[in-house]
Short mmCIF file of C-alpha atoms in Angstrom, two decimals:
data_model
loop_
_atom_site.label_atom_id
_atom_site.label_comp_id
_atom_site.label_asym_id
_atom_site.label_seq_id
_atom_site.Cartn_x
_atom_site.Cartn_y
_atom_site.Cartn_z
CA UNK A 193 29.78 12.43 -74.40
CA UNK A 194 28.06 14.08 -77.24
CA UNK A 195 30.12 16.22 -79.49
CA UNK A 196 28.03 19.20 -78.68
CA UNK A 197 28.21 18.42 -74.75
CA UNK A 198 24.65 18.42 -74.66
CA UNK A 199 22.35 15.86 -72.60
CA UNK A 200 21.40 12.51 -74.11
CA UNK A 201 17.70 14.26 -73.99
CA UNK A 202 18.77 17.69 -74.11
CA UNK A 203 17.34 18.73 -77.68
CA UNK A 204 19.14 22.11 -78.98
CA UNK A 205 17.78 25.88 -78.90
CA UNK A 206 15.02 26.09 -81.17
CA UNK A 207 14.23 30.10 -81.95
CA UNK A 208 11.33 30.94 -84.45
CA UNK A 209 10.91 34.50 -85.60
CA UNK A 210 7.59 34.92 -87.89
CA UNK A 211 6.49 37.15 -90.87
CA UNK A 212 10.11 37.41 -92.25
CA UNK A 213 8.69 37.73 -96.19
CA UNK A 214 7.30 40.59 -97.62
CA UNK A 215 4.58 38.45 -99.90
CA UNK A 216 4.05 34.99 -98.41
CA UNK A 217 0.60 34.75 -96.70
CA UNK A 218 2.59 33.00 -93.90
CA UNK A 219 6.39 32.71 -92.89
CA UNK A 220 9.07 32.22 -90.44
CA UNK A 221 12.52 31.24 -90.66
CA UNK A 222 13.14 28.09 -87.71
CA UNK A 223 16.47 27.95 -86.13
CA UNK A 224 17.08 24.60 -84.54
CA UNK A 225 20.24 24.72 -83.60
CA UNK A 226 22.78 25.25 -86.53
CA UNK A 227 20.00 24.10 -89.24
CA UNK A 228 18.25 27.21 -90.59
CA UNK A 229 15.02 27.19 -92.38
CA UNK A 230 12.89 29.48 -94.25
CA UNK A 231 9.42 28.27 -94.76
CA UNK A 232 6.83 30.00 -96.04
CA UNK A 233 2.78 29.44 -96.52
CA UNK A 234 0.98 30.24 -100.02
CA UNK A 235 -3.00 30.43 -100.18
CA UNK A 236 -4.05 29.33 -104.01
CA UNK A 237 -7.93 29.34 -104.72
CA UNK A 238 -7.29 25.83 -106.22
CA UNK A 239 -7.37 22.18 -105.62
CA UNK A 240 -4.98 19.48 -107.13
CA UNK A 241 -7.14 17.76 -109.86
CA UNK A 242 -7.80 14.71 -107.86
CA UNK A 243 -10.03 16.45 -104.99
CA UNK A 244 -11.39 19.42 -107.25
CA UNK A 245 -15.52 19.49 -106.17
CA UNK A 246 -15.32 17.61 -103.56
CA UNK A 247 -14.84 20.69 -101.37
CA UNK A 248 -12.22 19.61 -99.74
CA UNK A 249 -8.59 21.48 -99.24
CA UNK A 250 -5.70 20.31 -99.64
CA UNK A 251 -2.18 21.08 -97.45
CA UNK A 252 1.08 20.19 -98.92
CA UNK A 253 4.86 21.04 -99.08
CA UNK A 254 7.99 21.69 -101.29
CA UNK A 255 11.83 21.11 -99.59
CA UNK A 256 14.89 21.72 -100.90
CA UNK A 257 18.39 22.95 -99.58
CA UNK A 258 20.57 26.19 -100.66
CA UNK A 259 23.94 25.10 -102.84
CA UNK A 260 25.79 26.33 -99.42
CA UNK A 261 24.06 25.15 -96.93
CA UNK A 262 26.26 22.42 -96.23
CA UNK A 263 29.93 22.40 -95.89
CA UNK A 264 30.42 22.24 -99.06
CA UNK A 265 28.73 23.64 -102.04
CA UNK A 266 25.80 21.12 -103.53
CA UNK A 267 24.60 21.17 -106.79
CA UNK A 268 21.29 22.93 -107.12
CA UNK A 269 18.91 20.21 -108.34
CA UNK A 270 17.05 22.59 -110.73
CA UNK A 271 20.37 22.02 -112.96
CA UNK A 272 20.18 18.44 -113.28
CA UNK A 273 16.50 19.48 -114.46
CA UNK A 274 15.09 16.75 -111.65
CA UNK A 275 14.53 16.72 -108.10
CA UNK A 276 16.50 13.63 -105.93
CA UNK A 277 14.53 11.18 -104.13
CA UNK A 278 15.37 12.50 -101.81
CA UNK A 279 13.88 15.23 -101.51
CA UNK A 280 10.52 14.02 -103.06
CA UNK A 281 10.46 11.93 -99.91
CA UNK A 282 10.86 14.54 -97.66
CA UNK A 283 8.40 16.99 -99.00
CA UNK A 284 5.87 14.10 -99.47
CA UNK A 285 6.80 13.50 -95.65
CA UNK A 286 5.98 17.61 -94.91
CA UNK A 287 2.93 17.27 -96.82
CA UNK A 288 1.50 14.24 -94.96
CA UNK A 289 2.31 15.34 -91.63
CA UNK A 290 1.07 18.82 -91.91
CA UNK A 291 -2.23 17.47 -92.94
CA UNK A 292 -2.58 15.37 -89.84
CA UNK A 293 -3.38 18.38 -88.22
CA UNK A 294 -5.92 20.25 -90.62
CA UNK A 295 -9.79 19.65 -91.16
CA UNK A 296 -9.95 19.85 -94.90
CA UNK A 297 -13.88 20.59 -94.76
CA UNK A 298 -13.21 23.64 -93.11
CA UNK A 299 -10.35 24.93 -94.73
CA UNK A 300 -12.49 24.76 -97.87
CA UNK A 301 -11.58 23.79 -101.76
CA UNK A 302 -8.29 26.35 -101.51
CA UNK A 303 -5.01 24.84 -101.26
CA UNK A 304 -1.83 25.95 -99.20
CA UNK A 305 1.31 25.13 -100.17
CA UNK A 306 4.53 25.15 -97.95
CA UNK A 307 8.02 25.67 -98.92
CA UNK A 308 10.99 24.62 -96.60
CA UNK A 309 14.25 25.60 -97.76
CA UNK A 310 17.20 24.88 -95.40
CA UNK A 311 19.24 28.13 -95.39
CA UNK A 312 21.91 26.17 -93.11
CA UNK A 313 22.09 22.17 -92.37
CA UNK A 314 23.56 20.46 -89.55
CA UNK A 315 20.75 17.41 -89.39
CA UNK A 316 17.63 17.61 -88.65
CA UNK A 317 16.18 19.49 -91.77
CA UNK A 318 13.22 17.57 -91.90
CA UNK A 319 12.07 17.68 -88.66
CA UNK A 320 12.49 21.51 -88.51
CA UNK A 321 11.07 21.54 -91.90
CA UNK A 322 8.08 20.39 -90.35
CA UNK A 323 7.65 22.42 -86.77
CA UNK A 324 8.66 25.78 -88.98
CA UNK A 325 6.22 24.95 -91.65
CA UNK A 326 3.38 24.55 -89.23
CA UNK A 327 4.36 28.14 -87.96
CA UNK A 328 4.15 29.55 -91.53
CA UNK A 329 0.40 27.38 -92.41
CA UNK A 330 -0.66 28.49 -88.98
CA UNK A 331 -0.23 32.43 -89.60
CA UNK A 332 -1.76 31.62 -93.10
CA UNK A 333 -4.68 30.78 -91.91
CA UNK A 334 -4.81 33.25 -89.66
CA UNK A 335 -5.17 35.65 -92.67
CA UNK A 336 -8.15 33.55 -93.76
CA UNK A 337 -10.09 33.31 -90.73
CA UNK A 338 -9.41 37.30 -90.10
CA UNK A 339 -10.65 38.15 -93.73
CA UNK A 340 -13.77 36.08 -93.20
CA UNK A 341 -12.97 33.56 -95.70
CA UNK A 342 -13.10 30.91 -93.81
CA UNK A 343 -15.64 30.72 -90.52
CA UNK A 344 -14.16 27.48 -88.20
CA UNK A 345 -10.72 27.39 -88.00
CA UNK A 346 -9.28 24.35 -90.03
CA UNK A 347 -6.13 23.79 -87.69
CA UNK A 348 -7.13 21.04 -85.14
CA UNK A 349 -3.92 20.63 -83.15
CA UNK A 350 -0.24 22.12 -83.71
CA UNK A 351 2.66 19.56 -85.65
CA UNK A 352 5.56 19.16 -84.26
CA UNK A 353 9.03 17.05 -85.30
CA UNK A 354 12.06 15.89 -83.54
CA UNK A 355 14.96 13.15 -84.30
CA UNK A 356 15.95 10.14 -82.17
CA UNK A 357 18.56 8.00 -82.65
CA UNK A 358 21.79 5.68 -80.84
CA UNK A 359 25.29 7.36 -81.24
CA UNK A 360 28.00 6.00 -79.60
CA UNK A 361 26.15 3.43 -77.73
CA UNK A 362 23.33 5.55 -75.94
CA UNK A 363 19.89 7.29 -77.14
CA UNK A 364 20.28 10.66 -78.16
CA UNK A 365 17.57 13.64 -78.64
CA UNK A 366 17.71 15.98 -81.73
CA UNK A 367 20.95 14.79 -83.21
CA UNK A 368 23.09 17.37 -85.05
CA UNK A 369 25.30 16.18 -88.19
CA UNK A 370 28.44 14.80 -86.67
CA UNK A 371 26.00 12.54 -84.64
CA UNK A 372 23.73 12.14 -87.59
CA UNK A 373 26.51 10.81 -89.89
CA UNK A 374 27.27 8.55 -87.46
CA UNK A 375 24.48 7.29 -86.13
CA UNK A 376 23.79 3.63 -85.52
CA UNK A 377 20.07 4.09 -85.43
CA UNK A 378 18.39 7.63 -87.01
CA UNK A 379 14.28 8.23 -86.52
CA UNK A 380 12.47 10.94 -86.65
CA UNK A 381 9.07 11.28 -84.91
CA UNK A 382 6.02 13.71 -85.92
CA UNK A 383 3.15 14.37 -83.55
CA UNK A 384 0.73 16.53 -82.65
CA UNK A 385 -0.03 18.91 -79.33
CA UNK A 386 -1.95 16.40 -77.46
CA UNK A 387 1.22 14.21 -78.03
CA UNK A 388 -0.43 11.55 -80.58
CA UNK A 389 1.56 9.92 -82.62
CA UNK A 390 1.75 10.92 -86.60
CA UNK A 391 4.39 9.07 -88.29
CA UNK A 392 7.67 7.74 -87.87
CA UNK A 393 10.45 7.32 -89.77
CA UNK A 394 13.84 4.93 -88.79
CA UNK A 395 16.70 3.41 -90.56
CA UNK A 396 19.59 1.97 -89.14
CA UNK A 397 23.39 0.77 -90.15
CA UNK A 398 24.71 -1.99 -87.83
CA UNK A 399 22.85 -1.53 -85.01
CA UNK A 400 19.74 -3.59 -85.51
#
């Protein structure tokens, strides 16, 4: 039995509700569950140094999580004037699986950048980091193609994330935190619409 009483492939309520900022070109705050995020979408007319002329665009993502989003209050990371591992590793993970579903030609030499920050955690962040933050670049771009700035639309298939894992013995769907922390085996899997595989991720304690 899961703590929640849910199915062992019953994933939780997901609710997205859009355009929640005043000034982001794209946002919407991602309920999956307990775990509350805010992302939101900036357009810059810029490119990172490494791809500037080349006319390509580039996609990518900042995370981070609210002192009081978890049961007890965390340390904000700006204070310790570095970010964790972390969390470089899950906004590199954002970044790259966002851009799985974008054609950089025709998005043009502008970048977007996304920023997921987990309001409320109860596992899962990531993945609804992800889902959410393809809301936010998707209504973005929206703004692009209805300004005429851009002519094709850069988006080539919706991204999507959701966590696997073994608790207690048996596969479990979208795990919340009590099954998280005790998880034999945690993954999460990215894809896109058509169901194609992006990227995994999996680690395991004891159960390999």
């Amino acid at each position: 039995m899961r703590p929640s009483g849910r199915k062992l492939d019953e994933m939780r309520t997901v609710s997205i509700e859009t355009n929640v900022t005043k000034h982001a070109e794209g946002s919407c705050l991602i309920k999956m569950g307990d775990t509350h995020v805010l992302c939101t979408a900036t357009i810059e007319d810029r490119v990172p140094p490494f791809i500037k002329g080349s006319g390509l665009g580039w996609v990518t993502a900042e995370y981070g999580m609210l002192p009081r989003s978890t049961s007890s209050r965390m340390r904000r990371e700006a204070a310790s004037g570095k970010q964790g591992g972390r969390t470089v590793e899950i906004q590199r993970l954002i970044g790259r699986a966002l851009r799985a579903g974008v054609d950089r030609v025709a998005l043009g030499e502008r970048q977007i950048t996304v920023d997921c920050d987990v309001i409320q955690a109860d596992g899962g962040t990531r993945c609804a980091s992800i889902t959410g933050g393809w809301v936010a670049l998707r209504l973005a771009v929206n703004k692009l193609l209805k300004a005429g700035d851009i002519i094709t639309d850069p988006l080539i298939s919706p991204v999507a994330a959701v966590s696997c894992g073994i608790y207690a013995g048996q596969p479990v769907l979208d795990l919340d935190y009590p099954e998280d922390s005790e998880a034999g085996v945690d993954g999460n899997f990215i894809m896109l619409g058509n169901g194609q595989m992006v990227e995994t991720q999996m680690s395991a304690e004891g159960a390999t």
